[in-house]
Tab-separated table of C-alpha atoms in Angstrom:
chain	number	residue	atom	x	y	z
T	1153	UNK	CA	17.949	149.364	64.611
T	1154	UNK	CA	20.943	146.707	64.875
T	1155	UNK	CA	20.429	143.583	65.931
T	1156	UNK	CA	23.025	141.739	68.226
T	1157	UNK	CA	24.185	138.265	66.879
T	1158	UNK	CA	26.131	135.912	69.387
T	1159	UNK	CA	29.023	134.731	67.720
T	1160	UNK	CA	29.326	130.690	67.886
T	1161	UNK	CA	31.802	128.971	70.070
T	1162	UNK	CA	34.276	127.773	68.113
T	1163	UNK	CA	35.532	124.271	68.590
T	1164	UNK	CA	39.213	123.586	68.663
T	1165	UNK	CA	40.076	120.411	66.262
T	1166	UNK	CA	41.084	117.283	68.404
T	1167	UNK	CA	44.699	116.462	67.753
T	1168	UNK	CA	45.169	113.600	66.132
T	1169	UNK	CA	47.307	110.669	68.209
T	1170	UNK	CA	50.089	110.425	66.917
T	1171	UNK	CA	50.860	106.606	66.814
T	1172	UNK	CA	54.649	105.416	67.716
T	1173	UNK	CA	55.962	103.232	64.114
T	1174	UNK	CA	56.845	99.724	65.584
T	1175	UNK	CA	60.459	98.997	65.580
T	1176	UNK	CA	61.410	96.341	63.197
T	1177	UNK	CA	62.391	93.650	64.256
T	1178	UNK	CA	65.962	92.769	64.719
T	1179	UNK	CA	67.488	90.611	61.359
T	1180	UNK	CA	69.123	88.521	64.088
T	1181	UNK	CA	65.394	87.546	66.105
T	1182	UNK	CA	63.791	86.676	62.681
T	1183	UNK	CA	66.485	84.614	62.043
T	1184	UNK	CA	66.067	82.717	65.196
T	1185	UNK	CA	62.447	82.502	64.344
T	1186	UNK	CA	62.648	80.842	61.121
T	1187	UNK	CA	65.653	78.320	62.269
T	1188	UNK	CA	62.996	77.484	65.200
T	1189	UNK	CA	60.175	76.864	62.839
T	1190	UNK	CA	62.298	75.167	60.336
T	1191	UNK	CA	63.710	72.968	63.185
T	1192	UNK	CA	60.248	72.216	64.211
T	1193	UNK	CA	59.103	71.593	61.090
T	1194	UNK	CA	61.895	68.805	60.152
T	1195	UNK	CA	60.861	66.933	63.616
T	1196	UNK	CA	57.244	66.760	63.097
T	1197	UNK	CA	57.991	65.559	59.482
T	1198	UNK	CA	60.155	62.613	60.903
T	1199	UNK	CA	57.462	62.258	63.565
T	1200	UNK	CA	55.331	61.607	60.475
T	1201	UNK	CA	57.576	59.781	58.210
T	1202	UNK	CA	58.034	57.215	61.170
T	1203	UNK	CA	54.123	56.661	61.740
T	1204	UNK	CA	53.268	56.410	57.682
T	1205	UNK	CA	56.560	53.891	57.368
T	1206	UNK	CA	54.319	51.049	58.994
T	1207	UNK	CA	51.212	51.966	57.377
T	1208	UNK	CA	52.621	52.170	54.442
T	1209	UNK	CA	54.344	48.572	54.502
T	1210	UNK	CA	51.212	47.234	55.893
T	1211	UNK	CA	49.752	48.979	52.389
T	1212	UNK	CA	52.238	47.298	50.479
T	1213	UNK	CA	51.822	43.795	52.126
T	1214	UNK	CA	48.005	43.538	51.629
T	1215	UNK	CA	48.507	43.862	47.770
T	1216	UNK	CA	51.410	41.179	47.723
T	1217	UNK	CA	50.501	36.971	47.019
T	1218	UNK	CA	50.823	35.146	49.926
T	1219	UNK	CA	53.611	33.557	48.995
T	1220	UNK	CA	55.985	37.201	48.476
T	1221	UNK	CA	54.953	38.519	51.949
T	1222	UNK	CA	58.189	36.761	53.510
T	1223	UNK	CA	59.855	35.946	50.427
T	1224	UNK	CA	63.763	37.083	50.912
T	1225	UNK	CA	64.996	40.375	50.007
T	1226	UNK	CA	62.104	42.524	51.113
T	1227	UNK	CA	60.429	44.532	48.335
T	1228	UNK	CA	58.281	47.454	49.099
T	1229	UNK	CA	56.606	47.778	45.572
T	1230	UNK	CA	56.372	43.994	42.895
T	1231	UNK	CA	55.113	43.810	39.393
T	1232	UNK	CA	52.430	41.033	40.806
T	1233	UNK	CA	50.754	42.817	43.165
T	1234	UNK	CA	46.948	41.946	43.277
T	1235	UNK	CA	43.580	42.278	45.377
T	1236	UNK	CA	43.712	38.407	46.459
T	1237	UNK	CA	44.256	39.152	50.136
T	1238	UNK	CA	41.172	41.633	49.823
T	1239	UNK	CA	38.638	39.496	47.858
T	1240	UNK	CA	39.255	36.485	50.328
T	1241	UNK	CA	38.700	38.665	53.368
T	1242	UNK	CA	35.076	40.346	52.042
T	1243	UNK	CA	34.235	37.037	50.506
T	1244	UNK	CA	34.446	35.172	53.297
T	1245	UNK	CA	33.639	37.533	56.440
T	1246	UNK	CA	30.129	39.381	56.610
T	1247	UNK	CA	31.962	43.005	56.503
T	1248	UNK	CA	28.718	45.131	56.032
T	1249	UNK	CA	26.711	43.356	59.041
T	1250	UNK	CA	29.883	43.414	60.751
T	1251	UNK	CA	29.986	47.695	59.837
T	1252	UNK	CA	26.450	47.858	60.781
T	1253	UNK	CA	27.418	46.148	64.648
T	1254	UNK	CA	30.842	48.308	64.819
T	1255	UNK	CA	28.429	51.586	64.023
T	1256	UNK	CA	25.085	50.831	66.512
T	1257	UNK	CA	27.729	50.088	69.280
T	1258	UNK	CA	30.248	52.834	68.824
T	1259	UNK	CA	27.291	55.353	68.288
T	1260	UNK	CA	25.328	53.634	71.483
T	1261	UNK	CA	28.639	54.323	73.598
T	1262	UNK	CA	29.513	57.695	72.226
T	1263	UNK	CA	25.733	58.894	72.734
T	1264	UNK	CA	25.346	57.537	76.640
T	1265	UNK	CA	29.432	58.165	77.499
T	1266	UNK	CA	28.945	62.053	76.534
T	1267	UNK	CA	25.470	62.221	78.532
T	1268	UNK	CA	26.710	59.949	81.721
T	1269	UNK	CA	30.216	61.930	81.806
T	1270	UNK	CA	28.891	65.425	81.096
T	1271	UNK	CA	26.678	65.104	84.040
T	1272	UNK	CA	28.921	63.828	86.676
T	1273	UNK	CA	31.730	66.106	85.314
T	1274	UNK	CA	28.855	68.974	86.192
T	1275	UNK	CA	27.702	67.577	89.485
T	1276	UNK	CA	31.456	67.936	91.096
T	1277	UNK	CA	32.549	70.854	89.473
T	1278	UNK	CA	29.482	72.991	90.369
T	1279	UNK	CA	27.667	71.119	93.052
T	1280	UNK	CA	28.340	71.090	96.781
T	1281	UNK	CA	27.368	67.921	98.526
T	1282	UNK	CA	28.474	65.655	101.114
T	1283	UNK	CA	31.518	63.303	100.613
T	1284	UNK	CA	32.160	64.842	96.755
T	1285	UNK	CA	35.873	65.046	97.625
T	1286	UNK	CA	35.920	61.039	98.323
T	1287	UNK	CA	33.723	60.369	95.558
T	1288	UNK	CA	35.243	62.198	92.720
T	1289	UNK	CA	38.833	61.118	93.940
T	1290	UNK	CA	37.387	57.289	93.728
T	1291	UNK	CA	35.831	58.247	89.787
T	1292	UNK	CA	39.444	59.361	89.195
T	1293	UNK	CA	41.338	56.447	90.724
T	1294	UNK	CA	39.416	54.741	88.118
T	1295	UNK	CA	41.787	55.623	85.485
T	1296	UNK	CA	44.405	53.913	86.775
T	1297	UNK	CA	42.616	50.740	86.945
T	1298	UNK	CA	43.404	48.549	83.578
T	1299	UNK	CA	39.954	47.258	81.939
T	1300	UNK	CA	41.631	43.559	82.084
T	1301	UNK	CA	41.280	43.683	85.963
T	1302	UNK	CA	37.767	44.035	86.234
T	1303	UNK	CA	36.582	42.194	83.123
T	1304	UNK	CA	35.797	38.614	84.933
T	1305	UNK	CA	33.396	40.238	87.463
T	1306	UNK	CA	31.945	42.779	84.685
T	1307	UNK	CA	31.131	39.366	82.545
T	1308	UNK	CA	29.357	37.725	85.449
T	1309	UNK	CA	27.103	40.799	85.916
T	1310	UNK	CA	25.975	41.000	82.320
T	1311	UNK	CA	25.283	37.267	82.260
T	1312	UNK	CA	23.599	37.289	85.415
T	1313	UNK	CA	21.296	40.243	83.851
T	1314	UNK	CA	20.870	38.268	80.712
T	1315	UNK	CA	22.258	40.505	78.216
T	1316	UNK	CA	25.138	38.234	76.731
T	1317	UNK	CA	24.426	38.130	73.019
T	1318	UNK	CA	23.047	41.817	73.281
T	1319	UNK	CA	23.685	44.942	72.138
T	1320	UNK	CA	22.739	46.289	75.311
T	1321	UNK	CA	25.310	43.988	76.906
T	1322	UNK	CA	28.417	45.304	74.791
T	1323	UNK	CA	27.466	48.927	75.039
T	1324	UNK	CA	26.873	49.437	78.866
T	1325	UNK	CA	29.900	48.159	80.326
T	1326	UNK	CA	31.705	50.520	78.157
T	1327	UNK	CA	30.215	53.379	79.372
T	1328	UNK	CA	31.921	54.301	82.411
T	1329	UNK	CA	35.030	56.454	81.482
T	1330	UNK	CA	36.251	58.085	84.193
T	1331	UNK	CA	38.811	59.823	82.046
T	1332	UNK	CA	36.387	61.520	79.933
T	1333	UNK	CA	34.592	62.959	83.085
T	1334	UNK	CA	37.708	64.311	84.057
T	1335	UNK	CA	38.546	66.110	80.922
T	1336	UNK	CA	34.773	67.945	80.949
T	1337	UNK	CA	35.158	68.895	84.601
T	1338	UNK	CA	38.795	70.634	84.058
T	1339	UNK	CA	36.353	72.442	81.339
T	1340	UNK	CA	33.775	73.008	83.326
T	1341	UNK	CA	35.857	74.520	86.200
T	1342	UNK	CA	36.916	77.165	83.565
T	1343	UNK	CA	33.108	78.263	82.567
T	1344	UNK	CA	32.393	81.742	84.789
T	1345	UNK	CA	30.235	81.564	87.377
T	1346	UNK	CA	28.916	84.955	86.428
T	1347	UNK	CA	26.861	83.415	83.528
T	1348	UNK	CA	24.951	80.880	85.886
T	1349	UNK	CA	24.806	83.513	88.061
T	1350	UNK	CA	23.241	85.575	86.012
T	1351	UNK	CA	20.842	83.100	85.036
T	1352	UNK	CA	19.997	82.016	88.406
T	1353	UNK	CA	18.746	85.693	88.704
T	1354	UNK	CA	16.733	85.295	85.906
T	1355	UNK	CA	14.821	82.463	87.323
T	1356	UNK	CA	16.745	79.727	85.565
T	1357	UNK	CA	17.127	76.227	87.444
T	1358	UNK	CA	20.137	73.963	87.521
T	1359	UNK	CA	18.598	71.965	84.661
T	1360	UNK	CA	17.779	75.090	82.338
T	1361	UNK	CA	21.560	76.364	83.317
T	1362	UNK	CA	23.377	72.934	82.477
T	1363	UNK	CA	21.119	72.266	78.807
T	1364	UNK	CA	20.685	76.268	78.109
T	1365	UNK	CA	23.807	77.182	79.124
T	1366	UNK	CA	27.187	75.118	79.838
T	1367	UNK	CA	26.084	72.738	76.896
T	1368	UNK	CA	26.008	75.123	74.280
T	1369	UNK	CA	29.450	76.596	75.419
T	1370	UNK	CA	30.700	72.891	75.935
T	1371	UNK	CA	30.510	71.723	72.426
T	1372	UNK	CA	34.610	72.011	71.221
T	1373	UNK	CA	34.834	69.624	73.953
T	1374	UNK	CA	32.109	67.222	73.529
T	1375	UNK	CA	33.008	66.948	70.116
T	1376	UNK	CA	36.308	65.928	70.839
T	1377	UNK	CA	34.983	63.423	73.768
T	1378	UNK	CA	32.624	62.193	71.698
T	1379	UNK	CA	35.467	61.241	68.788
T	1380	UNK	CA	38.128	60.250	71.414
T	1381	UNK	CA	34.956	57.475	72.925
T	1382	UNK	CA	33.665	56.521	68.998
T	1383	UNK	CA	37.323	55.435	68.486
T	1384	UNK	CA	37.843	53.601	71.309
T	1385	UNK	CA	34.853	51.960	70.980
T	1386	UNK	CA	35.261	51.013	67.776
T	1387	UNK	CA	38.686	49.458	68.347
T	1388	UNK	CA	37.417	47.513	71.389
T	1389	UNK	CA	37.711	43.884	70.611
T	1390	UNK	CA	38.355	42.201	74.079
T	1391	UNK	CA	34.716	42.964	75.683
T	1392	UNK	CA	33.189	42.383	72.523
T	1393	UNK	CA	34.706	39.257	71.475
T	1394	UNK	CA	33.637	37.846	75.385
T	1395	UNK	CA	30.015	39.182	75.815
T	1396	UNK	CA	29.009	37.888	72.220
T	1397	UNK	CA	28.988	34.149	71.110
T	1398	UNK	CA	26.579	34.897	67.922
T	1399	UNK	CA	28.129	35.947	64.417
T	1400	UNK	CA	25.630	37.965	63.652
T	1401	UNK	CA	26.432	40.568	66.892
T	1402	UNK	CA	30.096	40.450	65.936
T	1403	UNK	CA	31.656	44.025	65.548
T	1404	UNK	CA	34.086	44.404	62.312
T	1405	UNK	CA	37.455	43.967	64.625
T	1406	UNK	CA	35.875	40.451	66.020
T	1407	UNK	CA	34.357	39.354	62.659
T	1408	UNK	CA	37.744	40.163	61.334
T	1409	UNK	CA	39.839	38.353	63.775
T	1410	UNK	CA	37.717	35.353	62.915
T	1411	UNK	CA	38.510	35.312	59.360
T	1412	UNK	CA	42.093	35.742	59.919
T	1413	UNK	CA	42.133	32.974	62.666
T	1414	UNK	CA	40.007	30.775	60.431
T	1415	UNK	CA	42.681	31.263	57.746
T	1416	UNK	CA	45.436	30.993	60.191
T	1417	UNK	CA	48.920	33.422	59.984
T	1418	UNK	CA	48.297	34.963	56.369
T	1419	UNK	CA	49.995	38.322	56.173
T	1420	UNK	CA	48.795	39.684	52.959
T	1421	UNK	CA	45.056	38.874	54.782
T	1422	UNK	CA	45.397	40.254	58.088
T	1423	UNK	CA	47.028	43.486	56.543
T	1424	UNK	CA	44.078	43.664	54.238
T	1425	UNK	CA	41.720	43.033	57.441
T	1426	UNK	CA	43.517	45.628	59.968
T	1427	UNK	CA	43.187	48.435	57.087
T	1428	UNK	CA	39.461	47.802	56.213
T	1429	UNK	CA	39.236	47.788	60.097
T	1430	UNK	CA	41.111	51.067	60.369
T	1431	UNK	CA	39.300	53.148	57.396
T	1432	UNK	CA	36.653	54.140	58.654
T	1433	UNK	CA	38.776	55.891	61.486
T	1434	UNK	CA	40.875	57.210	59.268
T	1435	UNK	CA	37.832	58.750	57.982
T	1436	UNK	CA	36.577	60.177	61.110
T	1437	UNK	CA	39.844	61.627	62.198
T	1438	UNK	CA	40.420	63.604	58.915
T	1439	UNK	CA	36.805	64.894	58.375
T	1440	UNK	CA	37.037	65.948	62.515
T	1441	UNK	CA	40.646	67.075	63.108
T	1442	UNK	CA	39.795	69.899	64.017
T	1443	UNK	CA	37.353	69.438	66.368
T	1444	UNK	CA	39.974	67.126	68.143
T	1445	UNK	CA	42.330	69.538	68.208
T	1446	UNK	CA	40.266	72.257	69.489
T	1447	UNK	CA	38.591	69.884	72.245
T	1448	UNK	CA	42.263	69.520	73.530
T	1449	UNK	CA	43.009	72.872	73.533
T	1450	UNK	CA	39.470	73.978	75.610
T	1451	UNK	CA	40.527	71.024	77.883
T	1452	UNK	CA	42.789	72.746	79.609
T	1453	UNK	CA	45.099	69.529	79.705
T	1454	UNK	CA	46.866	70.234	76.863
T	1455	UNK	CA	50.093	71.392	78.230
T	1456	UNK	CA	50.168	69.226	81.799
């Protein structure tokens, strides 16, 4: 007795895509390519060249005597260069309490600028409430204000609080930056909606959303706010200089402007000042470069 087997369908193979080769590209467009990059290459090493020429003199003067800093022809590089200039600036100035001042204040305004701008930068680009278009157009118009105009009346409030001679008093007033709440909300604007969304469905509140949420995806740009404030800080010297009377609140850039003043006009010493003032930037900016540069780029500034 014979048993019927049922044949197996039998698959046909797939075809294979074929995949079109890439033209090359034209020996003409390459070459246009590499003159571009080449051409763009020579200007941002002149665009260099011209930014390390001062630095590099100021360099140069700091480890001249006092007496060769104007001496008649110019020399870049002399056999008697020495570490005078230096010596008489950390000998006479307090540099490390003066670090120590420089770092609780630029920290202290860093810290509270990212929190205070992060949240109003949030409130207008998400929230909905009366008079917002007034109010964020007046937080704007604040960046065309010049800090000069406003720093009579910003003195008389801190004295009348009490907190000249403060840390407190040299770290608030230099909080508001209007122009760092504008950068986070052009940020913020570009965050989907579908996310908080998403999480509002889940349950989430507006604070859970902003800290769970936007923060996280936020942090290119708060790093680079966060640098772009820590420098400025740290370069302030006007407020500073007025809110503080005692020697031992001076920041580096005021304790260093008093050594030079005390001194009088002494090149080789206020070279040797401005760079010990400027190292620790330097620092910052080439440990965080590219934070800075990504920050810009998520700003969505870059090119306007």
């Amino acid at each position: 007795m014979s048993t019927a087997r049922a044949s197996a369908p039998t698959r046909t193979p797939t075809p294979t895509p074929t995949r079109t080769p890439t033209p090359p590209v034209p020996f003409t467009v390459r070459l246009r390519r590499n003159a571009g990059q080449i051409v763009l290459t020579a200007i941002g090493s002149a665009l260099a060249a011209l930014w390390l020429v001062p630095f590099a003199w100021a360099l140069s003067t700091s480890f001249k005597p006092e007496g060769d800093t104007q001496k008649l022809p110019l020399k870049w590089i002399q056999s008697n260069m020495n570490l005078d200039a230096y010596r008489s600036v950390l000998g006479v100035g307090d540099i490390p309490k003066w670090l120590v001042n420089s770092v609780i204040v630029s920290t202290g305004v860093t810290v509270l600028t990212v929190i205070v701008s992060a949240l109003a930068a949030y409130g207008f680009a998400r929230t909905r409430f009366r008079f917002r278009g007034a109010l964020f157009g007046l937080t704007l118009a604040g960046i065309m204000v010049p800090g000069t105009v406003i720093t009579a009346p910003l003195f008389a409030n801190v004295r009348s609080l009490g907190m000249v001679d403060t840390y407190w008093g040299v770290i608030l007033p230099q909080v508001s930056a209007p122009a760092m709440v504008f950068i986070l909300y052009k940020f913020f604007q570009g965050v989907p909606r579908e996310l908080e969304e998403a999480a509002t469905l889940d349950g989430a509140g507006r604070w859970r959303i902003f800290l769970g949420i936007v923060m996280p995806l936020s942090r290119p740009v708060l790093a680079a706010v966060s640098i772009f404030t820590f420098i400025g800080a740290w370069n302030n010297f006007m407020w500073p200089y007025l809110v503080t009377t005692d020697p031992d609140l001076a920041t580096l850039p005021v304790g260093l402007a008093t050594v030079q003043s005390s001194f009088g006009i002494r090149w080789a010493q206020l070279m040797a000042g401005a760079l010990l003032a400027a190292l620790p930037l330097l620092i910052v900016f080439v440990l965080f470069q590219r934070q800075i540069v990504r920050g810009v780029a998520h700003t969505g500034i870059a090119g306007q």
